[in-house]
């Protein structure tokens, strides 16, 4: 489709320059007028129209990309700038190319007559069902800028929770990887170096020394096994969490581990209640609120239980009773929801529930952080002890003889 450069007046005083895609000169002028601009000069961009500029395939946005996109878009819309002009600003000035491409495609379709909600609904893998549902509710109610503000707060909250959980698990993951590397180096290089000395002792090696020595000699001879073992281990872990059958088992039994289960439950419920509160404030029916909230759950066991609660609400049961019947949500949250239903202040009580969950989650993460450090010291100390005993037991037995 041809591309036209234009110069136009905004509010009959400000000069605006930009580009539009249109079939012909007349359609380009019509599109510019729909943007509440008065075109003064229109000319075809031959270079762009000839295909030198090729539109890139839209890429999926990360959570941080969504925050950047929504933050800029929300500020512009709240300032009274039309959606098309806000998208044009993103198309020209967004920091990342993927955001510029997305803004360009959205602007093109909106100019063609589509609404913002209908346009992003065509890209569920890029924006997600929660984003699409809330934006649609905001457009329908005429409060798009307020909904975008709530959506931005929701995204920032999700990013904060992810950061806290990842930060908590980063230290033990790093220690475990470091321990595996150190043990591998000891087995491959250190233990084989002691083989001749142990053979000269003329005594049978202790079982632990013989076991580790054989592993070290095997890995040194068949060194190709080392990357194969590491790759197989990584692939097994990935498959365990990617394969639905194994993931369901993991999700089921991890909820039985003390403290870790609390971390998983409250991190899931934090997003669940926050989305429900934002969706409810946007005027979305309670069934649709539950549907959008269920999408945020990452634990299959919790998700299946709350799907049961959604079914009961569809059958006419009160929200608090339906959630209480599945027996997975903390009693304090249930009490707040029940109070909100009875007083007609469900939105306010859902907000208070998110505050309570955030405080509880911070306390759980703080406790886990304090527990992880001594546990990691015990693990590292145990590994060092086993390796030291394997090396020195033959010497001790020789000296005693």
Short mmCIF file of C-alpha atoms in Angstrom, two decimals:
data_model
loop_
_atom_site.label_atom_id
_atom_site.label_comp_id
_atom_site.label_asym_id
_atom_site.label_seq_id
_atom_site.Cartn_x
_atom_site.Cartn_y
_atom_site.Cartn_z
CA UNK A 1 0.00 0.00 0.00
CA UNK A 2 1.34 3.49 -0.85
CA UNK A 3 2.75 5.63 1.94
CA UNK A 4 2.08 9.40 2.03
CA UNK A 5 4.03 12.09 3.89
CA UNK A 6 1.85 14.90 5.16
CA UNK A 7 2.05 18.30 6.79
CA UNK A 8 -1.09 19.34 8.68
CA UNK A 9 -2.42 21.84 11.20
CA UNK A 10 -3.63 20.79 14.62
CA UNK A 11 -6.14 23.14 16.23
CA UNK A 12 -5.47 25.48 13.29
CA UNK A 13 -2.14 26.55 14.74
CA UNK A 14 0.30 23.68 15.47
CA UNK A 15 2.16 22.14 12.53
CA UNK A 16 2.17 18.32 12.53
CA UNK A 17 4.18 16.05 10.23
CA UNK A 18 3.76 12.32 9.74
CA UNK A 19 3.03 9.40 7.44
CA UNK A 20 -0.15 7.47 6.56
CA UNK A 21 -0.86 4.42 4.44
CA UNK A 22 -3.66 4.83 1.89
CA UNK A 23 -4.76 3.55 -1.49
CA UNK A 24 -4.61 7.00 -3.09
CA UNK A 25 -4.14 10.71 -2.44
CA UNK A 26 -7.85 11.27 -1.71
CA UNK A 27 -8.01 8.48 0.89
CA UNK A 28 -4.84 9.81 2.55
CA UNK A 29 -6.48 13.25 2.92
CA UNK A 30 -9.61 11.62 4.39
CA UNK A 31 -7.57 9.61 6.91
CA UNK A 32 -5.67 12.72 8.01
CA UNK A 33 -8.96 14.61 8.54
CA UNK A 34 -10.26 11.72 10.69
CA UNK A 35 -7.27 12.36 12.94
CA UNK A 36 -8.72 15.86 13.62
CA UNK A 37 -5.96 17.42 11.51
CA UNK A 38 -6.18 19.89 8.62
CA UNK A 39 -3.86 18.68 5.82
CA UNK A 40 -1.89 21.39 4.05
CA UNK A 41 0.57 19.26 2.07
CA UNK A 42 0.43 15.58 1.03
CA UNK A 43 3.03 13.77 -1.07
CA UNK A 44 3.70 10.12 -1.76
CA UNK A 45 6.80 8.61 -0.14
CA UNK A 46 8.15 6.78 -3.17
CA UNK A 47 10.91 5.04 -1.25
CA UNK A 48 8.52 3.61 1.33
CA UNK A 49 5.83 2.79 -1.25
CA UNK A 50 8.29 0.90 -3.45
CA UNK A 51 8.87 -1.63 -0.70
CA UNK A 52 12.27 -0.42 0.53
CA UNK A 53 10.76 -0.14 4.01
CA UNK A 54 9.39 -3.57 4.93
CA UNK A 55 7.13 -4.07 7.91
CA UNK A 56 8.56 -6.53 10.38
CA UNK A 57 6.58 -9.36 11.91
CA UNK A 58 5.13 -8.38 15.27
CA UNK A 59 7.11 -9.85 18.15
CA UNK A 60 5.75 -10.92 21.51
CA UNK A 61 6.19 -8.33 24.24
CA UNK A 62 7.80 -9.14 27.56
CA UNK A 63 6.25 -7.87 30.78
CA UNK A 64 8.67 -4.93 30.84
CA UNK A 65 7.79 -4.12 27.20
CA UNK A 66 4.09 -4.07 28.15
CA UNK A 67 4.86 -1.74 31.05
CA UNK A 68 6.81 0.63 28.76
CA UNK A 69 4.10 0.55 26.08
CA UNK A 70 1.19 1.01 28.52
CA UNK A 71 2.96 3.70 30.55
CA UNK A 72 3.62 5.94 27.55
CA UNK A 73 0.24 5.23 25.95
CA UNK A 74 -1.64 5.90 29.21
CA UNK A 75 0.11 9.24 29.78
CA UNK A 76 -0.70 10.40 26.25
CA UNK A 77 -4.35 9.30 26.38
CA UNK A 78 -4.83 10.82 29.84
CA UNK A 79 -3.43 14.11 28.48
CA UNK A 80 -6.31 14.22 25.99
CA UNK A 81 -4.31 13.11 22.97
CA UNK A 82 -6.35 10.94 20.54
CA UNK A 83 -5.50 7.23 20.40
CA UNK A 84 -4.20 7.46 16.83
CA UNK A 85 -1.80 10.29 17.67
CA UNK A 86 -0.66 8.48 20.81
CA UNK A 87 0.14 5.41 18.72
CA UNK A 88 1.89 7.63 16.17
CA UNK A 89 4.14 8.99 18.92
CA UNK A 90 5.00 5.41 19.98
CA UNK A 91 5.58 4.46 16.36
CA UNK A 92 8.10 7.25 15.92
CA UNK A 93 9.72 7.53 19.34
CA UNK A 94 9.43 4.21 21.21
CA UNK A 95 12.82 2.96 22.43
CA UNK A 96 12.46 -0.57 21.03
CA UNK A 97 11.79 -1.54 17.44
CA UNK A 98 9.20 -4.15 18.44
CA UNK A 99 7.13 -1.46 20.20
CA UNK A 100 7.37 0.82 17.16
CA UNK A 101 6.20 -1.99 14.88
CA UNK A 102 3.29 -2.86 17.16
CA UNK A 103 2.20 0.79 17.44
CA UNK A 104 2.40 1.14 13.65
CA UNK A 105 0.21 -1.88 13.03
CA UNK A 106 -2.34 -0.87 15.66
CA UNK A 107 -2.53 2.66 14.24
CA UNK A 108 -3.00 1.34 10.71
CA UNK A 109 -5.93 -0.86 11.71
CA UNK A 110 -7.59 1.81 13.86
CA UNK A 111 -7.40 4.29 10.98
CA UNK A 112 -9.12 1.65 8.84
CA UNK A 113 -12.10 1.78 11.22
CA UNK A 114 -11.35 -0.67 14.03
CA UNK A 115 -11.47 0.19 17.74
CA UNK A 116 -8.39 -0.06 19.94
CA UNK A 117 -9.86 -3.02 21.89
CA UNK A 118 -10.87 -4.89 18.74
CA UNK A 119 -7.43 -4.31 17.25
CA UNK A 120 -5.41 -5.65 20.18
CA UNK A 121 -7.87 -8.56 20.43
CA UNK A 122 -6.38 -9.81 17.16
CA UNK A 123 -3.04 -10.29 18.96
CA UNK A 124 -3.79 -12.35 22.10
CA UNK A 125 -0.27 -13.79 22.16
CA UNK A 126 1.22 -10.29 22.28
CA UNK A 127 -1.11 -8.56 24.74
CA UNK A 128 -2.77 -11.45 26.63
CA UNK A 129 -6.42 -12.03 27.51
CA UNK A 130 -6.26 -9.93 30.70
CA UNK A 131 -4.95 -6.86 28.86
CA UNK A 132 -7.54 -7.27 26.10
CA UNK A 133 -10.45 -7.83 28.51
CA UNK A 134 -9.65 -4.80 30.66
CA UNK A 135 -9.09 -2.48 27.69
CA UNK A 136 -12.39 -3.59 26.16
CA UNK A 137 -14.18 -2.84 29.45
CA UNK A 138 -12.49 0.56 29.62
CA UNK A 139 -13.54 1.47 26.08
CA UNK A 140 -17.11 0.29 26.62
CA UNK A 141 -17.43 2.36 29.81
CA UNK A 142 -15.72 5.42 28.33
CA UNK A 143 -12.93 5.26 30.94
CA UNK A 144 -10.05 3.99 28.83
CA UNK A 145 -7.46 6.27 30.46
CA UNK A 146 -8.50 5.19 33.97
CA UNK A 147 -8.46 1.51 32.94
CA UNK A 148 -4.99 1.92 31.41
CA UNK A 149 -3.81 3.44 34.70
CA UNK A 150 -5.16 0.44 36.64
CA UNK A 151 -3.66 -1.92 34.08
CA UNK A 152 -0.28 -0.25 34.45
CA UNK A 153 -0.42 -0.64 38.24
CA UNK A 154 -1.35 -4.29 37.75
CA UNK A 155 1.63 -4.89 35.46
CA UNK A 156 4.03 -3.18 37.85
CA UNK A 157 2.68 -5.28 40.70
CA UNK A 158 3.17 -8.48 38.68
CA UNK A 159 6.74 -7.44 37.85
CA UNK A 160 7.44 -6.71 41.52
CA UNK A 161 6.15 -10.14 42.60
CA UNK A 162 8.21 -11.89 39.93
CA UNK A 163 11.26 -9.96 41.02
CA UNK A 164 10.77 -10.93 44.66
CA UNK A 165 10.25 -14.64 43.91
CA UNK A 166 13.15 -14.82 41.44
CA UNK A 167 15.39 -12.92 43.85
CA UNK A 168 14.54 -15.39 46.61
CA UNK A 169 15.28 -18.45 44.46
CA UNK A 170 18.34 -16.99 42.72
CA UNK A 171 20.74 -17.54 45.61
CA UNK A 172 20.03 -21.26 46.16
CA UNK A 173 20.05 -21.87 42.40
CA UNK A 174 23.46 -20.19 42.10
CA UNK A 175 24.85 -22.17 45.04
CA UNK A 176 23.58 -25.48 43.62
CA UNK A 177 25.09 -24.78 40.17
CA UNK A 178 28.39 -23.73 41.76
CA UNK A 179 28.45 -26.89 43.90
CA UNK A 180 27.87 -29.08 40.82
CA UNK A 181 30.73 -27.36 38.96
CA UNK A 182 33.12 -27.70 41.92
CA UNK A 183 32.27 -31.38 42.43
CA UNK A 184 32.80 -32.05 38.71
CA UNK A 185 36.22 -30.37 38.78
CA UNK A 186 37.21 -32.36 41.88
CA UNK A 187 36.13 -35.66 40.33
CA UNK A 188 37.78 -35.06 36.95
CA UNK A 189 41.07 -33.46 38.02
CA UNK A 190 41.74 -33.95 41.74
CA UNK A 191 40.78 -37.57 42.46
CA UNK A 192 42.65 -39.09 39.46
CA UNK A 193 45.79 -37.20 40.59
CA UNK A 194 45.76 -39.21 43.84
CA UNK A 195 45.36 -42.61 42.12
CA UNK A 196 49.06 -43.52 42.01
CA UNK A 197 49.60 -42.51 45.61
CA UNK A 198 46.61 -44.58 46.79
CA UNK A 199 47.83 -47.57 44.73
CA UNK A 200 51.26 -47.36 46.42
CA UNK A 201 49.62 -47.64 49.82
CA UNK A 202 48.84 -51.26 49.00
CA UNK A 203 45.53 -51.24 50.82
CA UNK A 204 41.94 -51.51 49.67
CA UNK A 205 40.34 -48.11 49.33
CA UNK A 206 37.32 -47.14 51.48
CA UNK A 207 34.02 -47.55 49.59
CA UNK A 208 33.37 -43.80 49.29
CA UNK A 209 36.88 -43.16 47.94
CA UNK A 210 36.68 -46.05 45.46
CA UNK A 211 33.24 -44.89 44.27
CA UNK A 212 34.29 -41.30 43.64
CA UNK A 213 37.64 -42.39 42.15
CA UNK A 214 35.89 -44.63 39.60
CA UNK A 215 33.50 -41.84 38.64
CA UNK A 216 36.42 -39.41 38.22
CA UNK A 217 38.45 -41.82 36.07
CA UNK A 218 35.40 -42.59 33.91
CA UNK A 219 34.64 -38.90 33.35
CA UNK A 220 38.29 -38.16 32.58
CA UNK A 221 38.48 -40.98 30.04
CA UNK A 222 35.09 -40.33 28.47
CA UNK A 223 35.02 -36.54 28.90
CA UNK A 224 32.23 -36.22 26.32
CA UNK A 225 29.90 -37.57 29.02
CA UNK A 226 30.23 -34.32 31.01
CA UNK A 227 28.37 -32.03 28.56
CA UNK A 228 25.95 -34.87 27.79
CA UNK A 229 25.11 -35.24 31.50
CA UNK A 230 24.66 -31.49 31.99
CA UNK A 231 22.48 -31.14 28.87
CA UNK A 232 20.42 -34.19 29.83
CA UNK A 233 19.94 -32.82 33.35
CA UNK A 234 18.83 -29.42 32.04
CA UNK A 235 16.53 -31.06 29.48
CA UNK A 236 14.99 -33.28 32.17
CA UNK A 237 14.25 -30.30 34.42
CA UNK A 238 12.77 -28.35 31.51
CA UNK A 239 10.64 -31.32 30.41
CA UNK A 240 9.40 -31.89 33.96
CA UNK A 241 8.02 -28.35 34.09
CA UNK A 242 6.90 -28.17 30.45
CA UNK A 243 5.13 -31.55 30.20
CA UNK A 244 1.63 -31.10 31.58
CA UNK A 245 1.43 -34.48 33.31
CA UNK A 246 4.65 -34.02 35.29
CA UNK A 247 3.91 -30.34 35.95
CA UNK A 248 0.56 -31.23 37.49
CA UNK A 249 2.26 -33.67 39.84
CA UNK A 250 4.88 -31.06 40.77
CA UNK A 251 2.17 -28.43 41.33
CA UNK A 252 0.25 -30.87 43.51
CA UNK A 253 3.07 -32.02 45.79
CA UNK A 254 4.90 -28.69 46.05
CA UNK A 255 1.86 -27.36 47.92
CA UNK A 256 2.64 -29.87 50.67
CA UNK A 257 6.14 -28.48 51.34
CA UNK A 258 6.09 -26.15 54.38
CA UNK A 259 6.80 -22.47 53.71
CA UNK A 260 7.44 -23.09 50.00
CA UNK A 261 3.74 -23.86 49.62
CA UNK A 262 2.90 -20.54 51.30
CA UNK A 263 5.19 -18.71 48.86
CA UNK A 264 3.50 -20.33 45.86
CA UNK A 265 -0.03 -19.83 47.19
CA UNK A 266 0.35 -16.17 48.11
CA UNK A 267 2.25 -15.27 44.93
CA UNK A 268 -0.59 -16.84 42.91
CA UNK A 269 -3.35 -15.26 44.99
CA UNK A 270 -1.65 -11.86 44.82
CA UNK A 271 -2.10 -11.73 41.04
CA UNK A 272 -5.52 -13.41 41.24
CA UNK A 273 -7.04 -10.89 43.66
CA UNK A 274 -5.32 -7.89 42.04
CA UNK A 275 -6.73 -8.74 38.59
CA UNK A 276 -10.16 -9.38 40.09
CA UNK A 277 -10.09 -5.99 41.84
CA UNK A 278 -9.03 -4.10 38.71
CA UNK A 279 -11.55 -5.95 36.51
CA UNK A 280 -14.37 -5.38 39.02
CA UNK A 281 -13.56 -1.66 39.27
CA UNK A 282 -13.64 -1.50 35.45
CA UNK A 283 -17.24 -2.73 35.52
CA UNK A 284 -16.66 -6.27 34.25
CA UNK A 285 -19.23 -8.88 35.43
CA UNK A 286 -18.04 -11.06 38.30
CA UNK A 287 -17.95 -14.23 36.15
CA UNK A 288 -15.65 -12.54 33.65
CA UNK A 289 -13.58 -11.16 36.54
CA UNK A 290 -13.03 -14.73 37.76
CA UNK A 291 -12.18 -15.88 34.25
CA UNK A 292 -9.52 -13.19 33.84
CA UNK A 293 -8.18 -13.83 37.35
CA UNK A 294 -7.87 -17.57 36.73
CA UNK A 295 -5.58 -16.88 33.76
CA UNK A 296 -2.96 -15.44 36.14
CA UNK A 297 -2.64 -18.66 38.19
CA UNK A 298 0.52 -20.64 37.41
CA UNK A 299 -0.16 -23.58 39.76
CA UNK A 300 -2.44 -26.13 38.10
CA UNK A 301 -3.88 -27.41 41.37
CA UNK A 302 -4.93 -23.93 42.48
CA UNK A 303 -6.23 -23.13 39.02
CA UNK A 304 -8.44 -26.24 38.86
CA UNK A 305 -9.85 -25.53 42.32
CA UNK A 306 -10.70 -21.93 41.47
CA UNK A 307 -12.22 -23.04 38.17
CA UNK A 308 -14.57 -25.13 40.30
CA UNK A 309 -15.43 -21.99 42.28
CA UNK A 310 -16.12 -20.12 39.03
CA UNK A 311 -18.55 -22.86 37.97
CA UNK A 312 -20.38 -22.56 41.29
CA UNK A 313 -20.68 -18.79 40.90
CA UNK A 314 -22.13 -19.36 37.43
CA UNK A 315 -24.71 -21.64 39.04
CA UNK A 316 -25.81 -18.81 41.34
CA UNK A 317 -23.68 -19.25 44.45
CA UNK A 318 -22.19 -16.22 46.21
CA UNK A 319 -18.54 -15.52 45.42
CA UNK A 320 -17.31 -15.89 49.01
CA UNK A 321 -19.18 -19.18 49.51
CA UNK A 322 -17.91 -20.59 46.22
CA UNK A 323 -14.31 -19.69 47.07
CA UNK A 324 -14.67 -21.08 50.59
CA UNK A 325 -16.05 -24.38 49.31
CA UNK A 326 -12.90 -25.25 47.30
CA UNK A 327 -10.71 -24.83 50.39
CA UNK A 328 -7.56 -23.31 48.92
CA UNK A 329 -7.84 -19.58 49.64
CA UNK A 330 -6.64 -18.15 52.99
CA UNK A 331 -9.43 -17.46 55.49
CA UNK A 332 -8.53 -13.78 55.90
CA UNK A 333 -9.06 -13.15 52.17
CA UNK A 334 -12.36 -15.07 52.26
CA UNK A 335 -13.50 -12.96 55.20
CA UNK A 336 -12.68 -9.73 53.36
CA UNK A 337 -14.53 -10.86 50.22
CA UNK A 338 -17.57 -11.93 52.26
CA UNK A 339 -17.57 -8.56 54.06
CA UNK A 340 -17.36 -6.72 50.74
CA UNK A 341 -20.29 -8.69 49.33
CA UNK A 342 -22.47 -8.01 52.36
CA UNK A 343 -21.62 -4.30 52.56
CA UNK A 344 -21.70 -3.62 48.82
CA UNK A 345 -18.02 -2.56 48.91
CA UNK A 346 -16.48 -5.55 47.16
CA UNK A 347 -14.04 -3.40 45.17
CA UNK A 348 -12.67 -1.73 48.30
CA UNK A 349 -12.34 -5.05 50.15
CA UNK A 350 -10.57 -6.65 47.19
CA UNK A 351 -8.08 -3.78 47.30
CA UNK A 352 -7.57 -4.35 51.04
CA UNK A 353 -7.10 -8.05 50.32
CA UNK A 354 -4.29 -7.26 47.85
CA UNK A 355 -2.58 -5.11 50.51
CA UNK A 356 -2.88 -7.97 53.04
CA UNK A 357 -1.50 -10.51 50.56
CA UNK A 358 1.45 -8.28 49.66
CA UNK A 359 2.40 -7.87 53.33
CA UNK A 360 2.07 -11.61 53.91
CA UNK A 361 4.14 -12.38 50.82
CA UNK A 362 6.90 -10.01 51.97
CA UNK A 363 6.98 -11.76 55.37
CA UNK A 364 7.18 -15.21 53.72
CA UNK A 365 10.00 -14.12 51.40
CA UNK A 366 11.89 -12.58 54.33
CA UNK A 367 11.58 -15.83 56.31
CA UNK A 368 12.65 -17.93 53.32
CA UNK A 369 15.67 -15.71 52.72
CA UNK A 370 16.78 -16.12 56.32
CA UNK A 371 16.33 -19.92 56.16
CA UNK A 372 18.02 -20.41 52.80
CA UNK A 373 21.42 -19.08 53.90
CA UNK A 374 22.02 -21.62 56.71
CA UNK A 375 20.56 -24.42 54.57
CA UNK A 376 22.98 -23.61 51.77
CA UNK A 377 25.86 -23.56 54.26
CA UNK A 378 24.82 -27.03 55.43
CA UNK A 379 24.66 -28.29 51.83
CA UNK A 380 28.08 -26.85 50.91
CA UNK A 381 29.55 -28.09 54.19
CA UNK A 382 28.20 -31.58 53.55
CA UNK A 383 29.70 -31.68 50.06
CA UNK A 384 33.09 -30.49 51.33
CA UNK A 385 32.98 -33.05 54.14
CA UNK A 386 32.24 -35.96 51.77
CA UNK A 387 35.03 -34.94 49.37
CA UNK A 388 37.52 -34.43 52.21
CA UNK A 389 36.71 -37.81 53.78
CA UNK A 390 37.05 -39.54 50.42
CA UNK A 391 40.56 -38.07 49.99
CA UNK A 392 41.87 -38.47 53.53
CA UNK A 393 40.35 -41.76 54.74
CA UNK A 394 42.94 -43.86 52.83
CA UNK A 395 45.74 -41.79 54.37
CA UNK A 396 44.29 -42.10 57.88
CA UNK A 397 43.93 -45.89 57.52
CA UNK A 398 47.51 -46.11 56.23
CA UNK A 399 48.92 -44.08 59.15
CA UNK A 400 46.98 -46.14 61.70
CA UNK A 401 48.37 -49.34 60.16
#
